[in-house]
Coordinates of C-alpha atoms in Angstrom, one line a residue:
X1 CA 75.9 69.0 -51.6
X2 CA 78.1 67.2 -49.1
X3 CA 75.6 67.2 -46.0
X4 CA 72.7 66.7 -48.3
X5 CA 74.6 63.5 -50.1
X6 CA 75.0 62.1 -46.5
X7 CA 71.9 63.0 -45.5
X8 CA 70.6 60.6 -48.1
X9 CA 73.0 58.0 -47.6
X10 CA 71.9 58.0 -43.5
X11 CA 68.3 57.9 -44.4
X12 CA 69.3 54.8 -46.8
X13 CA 71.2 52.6 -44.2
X14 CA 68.7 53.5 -41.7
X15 CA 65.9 51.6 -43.9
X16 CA 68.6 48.9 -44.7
X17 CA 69.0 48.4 -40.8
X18 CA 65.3 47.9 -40.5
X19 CA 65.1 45.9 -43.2
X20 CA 67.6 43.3 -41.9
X21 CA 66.1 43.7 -37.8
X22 CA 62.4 42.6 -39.9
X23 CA 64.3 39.9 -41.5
X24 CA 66.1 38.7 -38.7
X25 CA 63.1 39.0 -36.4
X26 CA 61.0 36.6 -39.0
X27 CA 63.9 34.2 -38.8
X28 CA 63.7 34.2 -34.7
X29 CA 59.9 33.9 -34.2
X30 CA 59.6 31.1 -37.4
X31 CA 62.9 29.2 -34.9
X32 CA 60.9 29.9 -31.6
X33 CA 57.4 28.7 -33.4
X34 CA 59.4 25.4 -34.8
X35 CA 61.2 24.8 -31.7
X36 CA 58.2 23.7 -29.1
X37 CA 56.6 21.5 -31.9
X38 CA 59.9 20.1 -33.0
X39 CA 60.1 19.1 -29.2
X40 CA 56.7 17.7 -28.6
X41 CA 57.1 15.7 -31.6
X42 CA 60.6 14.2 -30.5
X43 CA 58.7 13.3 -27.3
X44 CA 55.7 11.6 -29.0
X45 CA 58.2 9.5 -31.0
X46 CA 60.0 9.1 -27.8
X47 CA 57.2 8.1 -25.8
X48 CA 55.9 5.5 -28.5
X49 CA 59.3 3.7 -28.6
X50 CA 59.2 3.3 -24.8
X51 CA 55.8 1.5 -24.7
X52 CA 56.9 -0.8 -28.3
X53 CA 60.1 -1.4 -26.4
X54 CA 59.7 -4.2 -23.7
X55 CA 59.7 -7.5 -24.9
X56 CA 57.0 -8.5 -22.4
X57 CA 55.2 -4.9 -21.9
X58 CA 54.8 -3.1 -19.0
X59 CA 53.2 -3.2 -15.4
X60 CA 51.4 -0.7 -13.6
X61 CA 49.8 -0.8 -10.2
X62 CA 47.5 1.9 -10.4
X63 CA 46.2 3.4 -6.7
X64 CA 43.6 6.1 -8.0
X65 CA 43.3 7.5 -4.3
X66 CA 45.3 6.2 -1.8
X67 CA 43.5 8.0 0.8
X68 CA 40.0 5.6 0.2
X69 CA 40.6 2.9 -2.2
X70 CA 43.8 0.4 -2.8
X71 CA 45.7 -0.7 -6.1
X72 CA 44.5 -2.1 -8.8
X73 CA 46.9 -4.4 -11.1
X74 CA 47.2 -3.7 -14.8
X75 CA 49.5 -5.5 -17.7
X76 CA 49.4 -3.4 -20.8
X77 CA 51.5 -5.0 -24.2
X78 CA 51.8 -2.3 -26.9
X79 CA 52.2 -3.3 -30.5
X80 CA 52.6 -1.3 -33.8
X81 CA 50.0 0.5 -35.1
X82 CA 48.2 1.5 -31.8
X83 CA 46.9 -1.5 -30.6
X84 CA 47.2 -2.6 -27.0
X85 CA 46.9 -5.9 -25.1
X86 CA 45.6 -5.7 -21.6
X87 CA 44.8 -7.5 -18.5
X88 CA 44.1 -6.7 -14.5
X89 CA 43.2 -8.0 -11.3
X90 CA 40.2 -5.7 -11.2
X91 CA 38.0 -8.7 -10.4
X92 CA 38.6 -12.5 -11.3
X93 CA 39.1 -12.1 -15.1
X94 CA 42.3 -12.0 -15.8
X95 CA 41.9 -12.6 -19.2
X96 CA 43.9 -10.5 -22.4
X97 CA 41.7 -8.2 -24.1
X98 CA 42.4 -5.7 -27.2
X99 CA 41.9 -1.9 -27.7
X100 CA 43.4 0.8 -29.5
X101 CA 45.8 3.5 -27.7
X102 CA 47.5 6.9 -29.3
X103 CA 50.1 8.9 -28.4
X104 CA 48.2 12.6 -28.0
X105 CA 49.7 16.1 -28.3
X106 CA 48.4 18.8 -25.9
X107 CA 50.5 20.8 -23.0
X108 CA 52.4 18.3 -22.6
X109 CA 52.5 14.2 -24.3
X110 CA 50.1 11.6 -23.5
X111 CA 49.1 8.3 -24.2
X112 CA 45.3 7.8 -24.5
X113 CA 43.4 4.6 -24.0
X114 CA 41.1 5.7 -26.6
X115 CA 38.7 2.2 -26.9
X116 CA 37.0 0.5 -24.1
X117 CA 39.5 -2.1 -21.9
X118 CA 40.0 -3.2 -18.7
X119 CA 41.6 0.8 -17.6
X120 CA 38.3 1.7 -18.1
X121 CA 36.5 0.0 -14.8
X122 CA 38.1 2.7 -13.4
X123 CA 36.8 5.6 -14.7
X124 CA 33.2 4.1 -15.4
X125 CA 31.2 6.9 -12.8
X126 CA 27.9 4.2 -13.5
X127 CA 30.4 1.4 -11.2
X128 CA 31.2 3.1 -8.1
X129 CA 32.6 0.4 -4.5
X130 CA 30.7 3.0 -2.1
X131 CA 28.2 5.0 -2.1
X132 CA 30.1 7.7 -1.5
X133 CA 31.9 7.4 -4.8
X134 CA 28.3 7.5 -6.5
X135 CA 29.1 8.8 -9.9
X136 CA 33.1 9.2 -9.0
X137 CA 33.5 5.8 -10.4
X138 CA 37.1 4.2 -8.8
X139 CA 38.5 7.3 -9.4
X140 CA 40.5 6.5 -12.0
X141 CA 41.9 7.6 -15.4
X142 CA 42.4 5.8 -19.3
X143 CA 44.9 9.1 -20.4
X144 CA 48.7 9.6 -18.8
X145 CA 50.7 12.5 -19.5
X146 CA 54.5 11.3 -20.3
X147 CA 56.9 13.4 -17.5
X148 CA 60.1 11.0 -18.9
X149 CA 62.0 8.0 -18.3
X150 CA 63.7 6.6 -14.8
X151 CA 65.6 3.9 -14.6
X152 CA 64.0 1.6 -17.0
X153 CA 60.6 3.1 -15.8
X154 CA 58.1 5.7 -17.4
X155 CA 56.9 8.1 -15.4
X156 CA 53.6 9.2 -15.9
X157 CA 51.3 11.6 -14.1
X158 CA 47.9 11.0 -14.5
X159 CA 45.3 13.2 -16.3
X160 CA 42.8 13.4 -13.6
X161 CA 44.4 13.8 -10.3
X162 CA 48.0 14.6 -11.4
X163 CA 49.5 11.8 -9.3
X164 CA 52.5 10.1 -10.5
X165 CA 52.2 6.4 -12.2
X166 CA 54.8 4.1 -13.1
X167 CA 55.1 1.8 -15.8
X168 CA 57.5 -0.9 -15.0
X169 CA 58.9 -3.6 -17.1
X170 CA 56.6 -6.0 -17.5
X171 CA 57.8 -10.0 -17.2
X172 CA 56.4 -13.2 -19.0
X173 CA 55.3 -14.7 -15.4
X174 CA 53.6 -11.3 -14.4
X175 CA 50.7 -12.3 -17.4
X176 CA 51.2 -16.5 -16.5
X177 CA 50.5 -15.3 -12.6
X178 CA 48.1 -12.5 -12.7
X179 CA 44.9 -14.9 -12.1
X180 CA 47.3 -15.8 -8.1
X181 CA 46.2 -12.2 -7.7
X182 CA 42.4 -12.9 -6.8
X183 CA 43.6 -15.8 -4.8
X184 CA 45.7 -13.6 -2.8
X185 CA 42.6 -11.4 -2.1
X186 CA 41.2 -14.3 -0.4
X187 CA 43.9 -14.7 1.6
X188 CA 43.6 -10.6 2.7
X189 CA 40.1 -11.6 3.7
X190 CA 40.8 -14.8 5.1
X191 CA 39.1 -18.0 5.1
X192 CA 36.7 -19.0 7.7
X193 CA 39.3 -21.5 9.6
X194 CA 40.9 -18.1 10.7
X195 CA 40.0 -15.9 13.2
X196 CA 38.2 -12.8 12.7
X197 CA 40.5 -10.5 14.6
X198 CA 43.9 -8.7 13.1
X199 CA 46.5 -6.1 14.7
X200 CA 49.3 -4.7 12.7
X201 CA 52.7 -5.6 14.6
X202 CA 55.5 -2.7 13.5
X203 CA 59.3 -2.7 15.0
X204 CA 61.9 -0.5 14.8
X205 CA 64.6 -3.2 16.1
X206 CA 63.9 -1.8 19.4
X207 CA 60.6 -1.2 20.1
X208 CA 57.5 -3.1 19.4
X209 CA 54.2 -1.5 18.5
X210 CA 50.4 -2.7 17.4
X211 CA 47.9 -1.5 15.7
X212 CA 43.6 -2.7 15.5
X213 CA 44.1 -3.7 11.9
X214 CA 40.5 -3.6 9.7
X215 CA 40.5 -4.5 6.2
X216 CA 37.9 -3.1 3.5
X217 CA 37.4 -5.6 0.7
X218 CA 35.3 -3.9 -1.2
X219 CA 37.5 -1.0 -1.5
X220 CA 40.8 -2.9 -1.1
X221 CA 41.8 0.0 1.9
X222 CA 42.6 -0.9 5.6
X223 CA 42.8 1.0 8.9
X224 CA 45.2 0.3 11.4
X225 CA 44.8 2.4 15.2
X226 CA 47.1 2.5 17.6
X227 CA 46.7 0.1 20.9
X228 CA 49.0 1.7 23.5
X229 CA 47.3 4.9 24.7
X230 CA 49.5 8.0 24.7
X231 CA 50.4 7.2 21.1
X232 CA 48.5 9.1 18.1
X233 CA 50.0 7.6 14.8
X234 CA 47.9 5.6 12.8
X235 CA 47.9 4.1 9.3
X236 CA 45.1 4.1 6.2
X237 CA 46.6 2.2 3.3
X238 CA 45.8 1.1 -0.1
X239 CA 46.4 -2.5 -1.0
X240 CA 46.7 -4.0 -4.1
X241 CA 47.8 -7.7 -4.4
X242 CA 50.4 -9.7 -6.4
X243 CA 51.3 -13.7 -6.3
X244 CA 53.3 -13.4 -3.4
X245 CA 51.2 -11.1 -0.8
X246 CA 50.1 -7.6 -0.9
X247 CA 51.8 -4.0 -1.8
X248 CA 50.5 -1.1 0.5
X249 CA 50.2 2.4 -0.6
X250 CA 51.3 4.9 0.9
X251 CA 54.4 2.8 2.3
X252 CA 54.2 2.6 6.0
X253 CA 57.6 4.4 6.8
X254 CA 59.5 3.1 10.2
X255 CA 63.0 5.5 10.9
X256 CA 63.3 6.4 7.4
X257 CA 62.5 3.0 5.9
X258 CA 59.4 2.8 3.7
X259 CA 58.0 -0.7 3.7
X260 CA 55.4 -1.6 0.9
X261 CA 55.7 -5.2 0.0
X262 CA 54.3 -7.5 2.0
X263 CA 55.2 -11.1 1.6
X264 CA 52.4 -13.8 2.6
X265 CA 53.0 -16.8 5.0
X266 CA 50.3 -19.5 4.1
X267 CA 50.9 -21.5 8.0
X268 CA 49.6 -18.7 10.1
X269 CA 47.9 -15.6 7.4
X270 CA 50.3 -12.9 8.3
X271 CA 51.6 -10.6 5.9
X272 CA 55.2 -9.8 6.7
X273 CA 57.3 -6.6 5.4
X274 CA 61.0 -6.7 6.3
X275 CA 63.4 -4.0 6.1
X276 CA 67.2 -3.5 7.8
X277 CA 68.5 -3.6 11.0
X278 CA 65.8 -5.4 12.7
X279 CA 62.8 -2.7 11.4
X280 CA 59.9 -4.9 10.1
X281 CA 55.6 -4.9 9.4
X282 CA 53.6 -7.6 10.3
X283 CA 49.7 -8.1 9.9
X284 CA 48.9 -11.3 12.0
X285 CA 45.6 -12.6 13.3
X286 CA 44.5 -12.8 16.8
X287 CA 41.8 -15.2 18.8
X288 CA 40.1 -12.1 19.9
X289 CA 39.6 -8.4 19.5
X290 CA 43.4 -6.6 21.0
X291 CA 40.6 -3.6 22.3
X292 CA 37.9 -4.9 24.1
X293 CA 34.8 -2.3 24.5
X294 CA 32.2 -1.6 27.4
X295 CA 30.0 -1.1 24.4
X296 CA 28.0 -4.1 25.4
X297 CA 26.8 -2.7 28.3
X298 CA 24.0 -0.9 27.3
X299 CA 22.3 -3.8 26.3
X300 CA 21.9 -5.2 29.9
X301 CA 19.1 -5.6 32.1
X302 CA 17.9 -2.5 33.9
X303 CA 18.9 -0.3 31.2
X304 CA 16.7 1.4 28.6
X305 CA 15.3 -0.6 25.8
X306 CA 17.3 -0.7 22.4
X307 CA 17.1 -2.3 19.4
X308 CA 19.7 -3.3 16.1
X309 CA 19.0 -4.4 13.1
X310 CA 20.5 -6.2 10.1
X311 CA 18.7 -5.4 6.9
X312 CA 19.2 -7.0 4.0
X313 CA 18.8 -4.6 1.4
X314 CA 21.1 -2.6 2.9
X315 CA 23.8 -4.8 4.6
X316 CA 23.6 -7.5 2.5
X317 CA 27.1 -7.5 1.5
X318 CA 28.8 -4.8 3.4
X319 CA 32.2 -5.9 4.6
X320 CA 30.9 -5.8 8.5
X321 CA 29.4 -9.2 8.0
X322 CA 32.1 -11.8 8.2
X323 CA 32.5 -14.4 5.5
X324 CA 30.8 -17.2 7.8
X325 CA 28.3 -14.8 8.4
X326 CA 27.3 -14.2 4.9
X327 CA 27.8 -18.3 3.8
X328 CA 25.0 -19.0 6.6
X329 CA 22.6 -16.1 5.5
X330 CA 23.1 -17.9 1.7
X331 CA 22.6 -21.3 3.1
X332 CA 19.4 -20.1 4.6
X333 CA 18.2 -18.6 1.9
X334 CA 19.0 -21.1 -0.6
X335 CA 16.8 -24.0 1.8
X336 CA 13.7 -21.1 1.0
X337 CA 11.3 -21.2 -2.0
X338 CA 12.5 -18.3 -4.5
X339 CA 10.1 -15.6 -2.5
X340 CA 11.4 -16.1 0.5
X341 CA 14.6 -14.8 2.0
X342 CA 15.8 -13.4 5.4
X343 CA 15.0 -9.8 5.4
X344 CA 15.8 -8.9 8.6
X345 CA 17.1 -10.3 12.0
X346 CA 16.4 -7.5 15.1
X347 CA 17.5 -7.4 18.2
X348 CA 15.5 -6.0 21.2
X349 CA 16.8 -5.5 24.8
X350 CA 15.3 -4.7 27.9
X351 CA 11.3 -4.4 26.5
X352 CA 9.4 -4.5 29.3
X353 CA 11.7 -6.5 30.4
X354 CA 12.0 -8.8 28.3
X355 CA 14.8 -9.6 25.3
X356 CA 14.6 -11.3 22.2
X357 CA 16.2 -11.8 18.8
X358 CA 13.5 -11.4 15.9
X359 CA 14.1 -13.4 12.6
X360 CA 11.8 -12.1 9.7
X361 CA 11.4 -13.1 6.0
X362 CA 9.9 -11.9 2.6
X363 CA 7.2 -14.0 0.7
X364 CA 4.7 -14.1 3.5
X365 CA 6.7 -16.0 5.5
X366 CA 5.8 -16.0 9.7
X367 CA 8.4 -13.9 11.9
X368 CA 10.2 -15.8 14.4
X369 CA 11.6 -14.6 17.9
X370 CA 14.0 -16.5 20.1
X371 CA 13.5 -15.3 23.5
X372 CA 17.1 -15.0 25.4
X373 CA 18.5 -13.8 28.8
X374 CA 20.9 -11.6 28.8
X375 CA 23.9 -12.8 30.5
X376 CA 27.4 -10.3 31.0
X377 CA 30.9 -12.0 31.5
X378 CA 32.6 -9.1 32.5
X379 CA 35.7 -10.6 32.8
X380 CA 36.3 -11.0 29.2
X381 CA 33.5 -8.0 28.1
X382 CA 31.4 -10.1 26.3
X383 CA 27.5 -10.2 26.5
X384 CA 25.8 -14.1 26.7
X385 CA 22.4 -13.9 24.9
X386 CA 21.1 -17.7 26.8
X387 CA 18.1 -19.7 25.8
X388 CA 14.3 -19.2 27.1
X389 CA 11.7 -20.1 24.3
X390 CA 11.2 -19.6 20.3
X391 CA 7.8 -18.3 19.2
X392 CA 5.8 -16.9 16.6
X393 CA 3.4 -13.5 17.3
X394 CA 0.6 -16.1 18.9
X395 CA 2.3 -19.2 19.9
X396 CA 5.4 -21.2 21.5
X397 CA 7.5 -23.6 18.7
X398 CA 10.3 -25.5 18.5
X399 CA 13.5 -24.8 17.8
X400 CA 13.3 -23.9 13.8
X401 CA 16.4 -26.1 12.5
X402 CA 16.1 -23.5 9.2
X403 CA 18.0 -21.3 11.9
X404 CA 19.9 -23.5 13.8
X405 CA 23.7 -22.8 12.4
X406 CA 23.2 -18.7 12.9
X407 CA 21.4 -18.8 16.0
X408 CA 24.2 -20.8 17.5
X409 CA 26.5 -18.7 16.4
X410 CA 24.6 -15.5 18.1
X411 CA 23.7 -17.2 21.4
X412 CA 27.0 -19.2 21.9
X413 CA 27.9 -19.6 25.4
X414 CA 31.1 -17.9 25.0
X415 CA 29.5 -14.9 24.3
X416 CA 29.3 -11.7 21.8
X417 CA 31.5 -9.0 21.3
X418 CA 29.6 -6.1 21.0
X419 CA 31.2 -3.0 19.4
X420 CA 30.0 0.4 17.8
X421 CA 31.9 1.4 15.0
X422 CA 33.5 4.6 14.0
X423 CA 32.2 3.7 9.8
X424 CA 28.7 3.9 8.5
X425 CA 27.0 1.7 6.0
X426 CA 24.2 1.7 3.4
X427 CA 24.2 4.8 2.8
X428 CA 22.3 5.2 6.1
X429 CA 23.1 7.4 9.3
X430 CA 22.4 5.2 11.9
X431 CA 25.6 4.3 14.1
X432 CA 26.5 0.6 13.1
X433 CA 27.0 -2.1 15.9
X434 CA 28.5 -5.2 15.4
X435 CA 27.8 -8.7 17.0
X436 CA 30.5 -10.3 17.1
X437 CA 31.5 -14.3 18.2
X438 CA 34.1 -14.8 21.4
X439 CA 34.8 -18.3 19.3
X440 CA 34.4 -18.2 15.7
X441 CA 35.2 -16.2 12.9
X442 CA 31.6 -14.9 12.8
X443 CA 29.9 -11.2 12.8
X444 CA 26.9 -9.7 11.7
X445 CA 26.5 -5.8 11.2
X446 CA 23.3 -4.1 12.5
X447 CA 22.1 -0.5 12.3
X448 CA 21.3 0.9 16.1
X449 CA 17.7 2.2 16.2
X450 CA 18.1 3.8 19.3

């Protein structure tokens, strides 16, 4: 009766053991299914009372691709009830605008610009700066997942590329001076008073380097190539502007120092960065290109015949005109009727002999050539395109004074730079060459045909 009593009495703590593993395994999983969303939600509220927190708001300069396109300047104020106030330096309105945001849940906190604002120019893949980008958009993003808080700043990593963004505490003069943001831009590009050349100047307190600086403004991004042969390093940047001058991304890094702000000197153009112990970035302008090319040369007599082109349609407004160049296309076509515009202006060497620049127009209008001699200075690698005749297709004319101001600017008797480029434009293959003026600030882009 014994054994079989404690027989029973195993068989009934063995069931009271399960019993109590059952209970206490219902207790761990209903603790480890509470725990994550107990967490996310503590972030969320977190998150929220970060962005309602700043008096002012926050700042973000948002580089969607550092590799292609430069920064773009946004002010976001958050208020109760998910609304947001917003302004950038996207393009020249710099003015406040409302929209709605939320905090989402999903792997991991977000917040979500969930109504149209200025964020969104950036993510719009109908407004693209290059063709290349045709239905990218500016490659940017309107959600940013919340990875925490450093030093005053959230960090955010954004939805689309996973980059990291920072939100920085916004002031009262960063919304009063956002609008000195698009005049800085036109300092980057530069007026026409300035000259159409820039190097980037880097030193490390000891040694003294330069770069062929070339600046993108439609794309805010800039190349700089070394100088000195024998030396490989080079520099493609971002730039996104502020009151004071320009911030680069990524940082152009001198023995161990990374340099990003740029400050800007209104008496000479350049665009300083200064570190410690004597290591510094400067972009300054020069009178005339720090590489000159023999690129010219195949457009002298005795060689085989070639001809460039500007289009309109196509080059119109790349960056590889300069701003004097496009202001005298304008003027031009402005002095027109409304059909009538410069369409194209070709240039033909060595046909038959003979060279000439050939200036043609929509709306009817008669072509007209300027037949020039082609003159090299090799000295200073410039090509002197010198005065024979105008014409039309059947007979000789006068000077046309509709072309006066661009034609002098092409046949100047200091000469042309000529130079093939390493970009392409308009979506076209043909190898770009530029004309470019030994004594102004002008240059007109031209496809090769050749």
């Amino acid at each position: 009766m014994k054994i079989k009593y404690l027989y029973k009495l195993l068989i009934v703590a063995f069931v009271a053991i399960q019993l109590v593993a059952c209970s206490n395994n219902s207790d761990t999983e209903e603790k480890f299914e509470e725990g994550p969303t107990a967490r996310t939600n503590a972030q969320s509220k977190k998150l929220d009372d970060l962005l309602l927190s700043s008096e002012y708001g926050w700042k973000a300069v948002y580089f969607t691709d550092n590799t292609q396109l430069g920064g773009y300047t946004h002010l976001f104020k958050f208020s109760p009830g998910g609304k947001v106030t917003m302004a950038s330096d996207f393009d020249s309105d710099a003015k406040k605008y409302d929209s709605q945001y939320e905090i989402q849940l999903g792997s991991t906190v977000s917040v979500v610009f969930t109504t149209a604002n200025r964020i969104h120019l950036l993510s719009d893949s109908d407004s693209y700066p290059i063709d290349d980008l045709k239905g990218q958009g500016y490659l940017g993003d309107f959600q940013f997942l919340f990875y925490g808080e450093d030093k005053g700043d959230i960090v955010f990593r954004t939805n689309r590329k996973f980059q990291e963004l920072r939100f920085v505490k916004a002031t009262a003069a960063d919304w009063t001076n956002l609008p000195q943001n698009t005049i800085m831009e036109q300092n980057v590009i530069g007026a026409n008073t300035r000259p159409l050349f820039r190097f980037l100047e880097t030193s490390d307190g000891t040694t003294v380097r330069q770069f062929d600086f070339n600046f993108d403004v439609i794309t805010r991004f800039a190349t700089a190539d070394p100088i000195a042969t024998g030396f490989s390093e080079s520099y493609n940047i971002g730039i996104g502007y502020s009151p004071t001058g320009i911030v680069v991304s990524p940082a152009i890094v001198i023995k161990e120092q990374a340099l990003s702000e740029f400050v800007y000197n209104d008496a000479d153009g350049s665009f300083t960065a200064t570190g410690t112990n004597g290591v510094s970035a400067t972009i300054k302008y020069s009178n005339k290109p720090l590489v000159l090319t023999d690129d010219y040369k195949i457009l002298l007599k005795g060689q085989p015949i070639t001809g460039f082109g500007y289009i309109a349609s196509n080059l119109g407004n790349t960056s590889g005109n300069s701003l004097l160049c496009k202001t005298l296309l304008n003027e031009i076509n402005a002095s027109l009727p409304a059909a009538q515009k410069v369409n194209r202006i070709e240039f033909t060497f060595n046909d038959g002999g003979d060279s000439y620049i050939a200036y043609s127009f929509t709306g009817g209008k008669a072509t007209l050539y300027h037949n020039v001699d082609v003159i090299e200075d090799a000295a200073n690698k410039t090509l002197i395109l010198k005065h024979i005749s105008w014409q039309t297709a059947t007979a000789l004319v006068a000077e046309p004074v509709l072309l006066k101001k661009i034609d002098q600017e092409l046949t100047n008797p200091k000469g042309l730079y000529i130079k093939r480029e390493s970009f392409k434009l308009g979506g076209a293959p043909n190898a770009i060459y530029t004309f470019t003026s030994s004594s102004s600030s002008f240059r007109l882009a031209t496809y090769a045909f050749q």
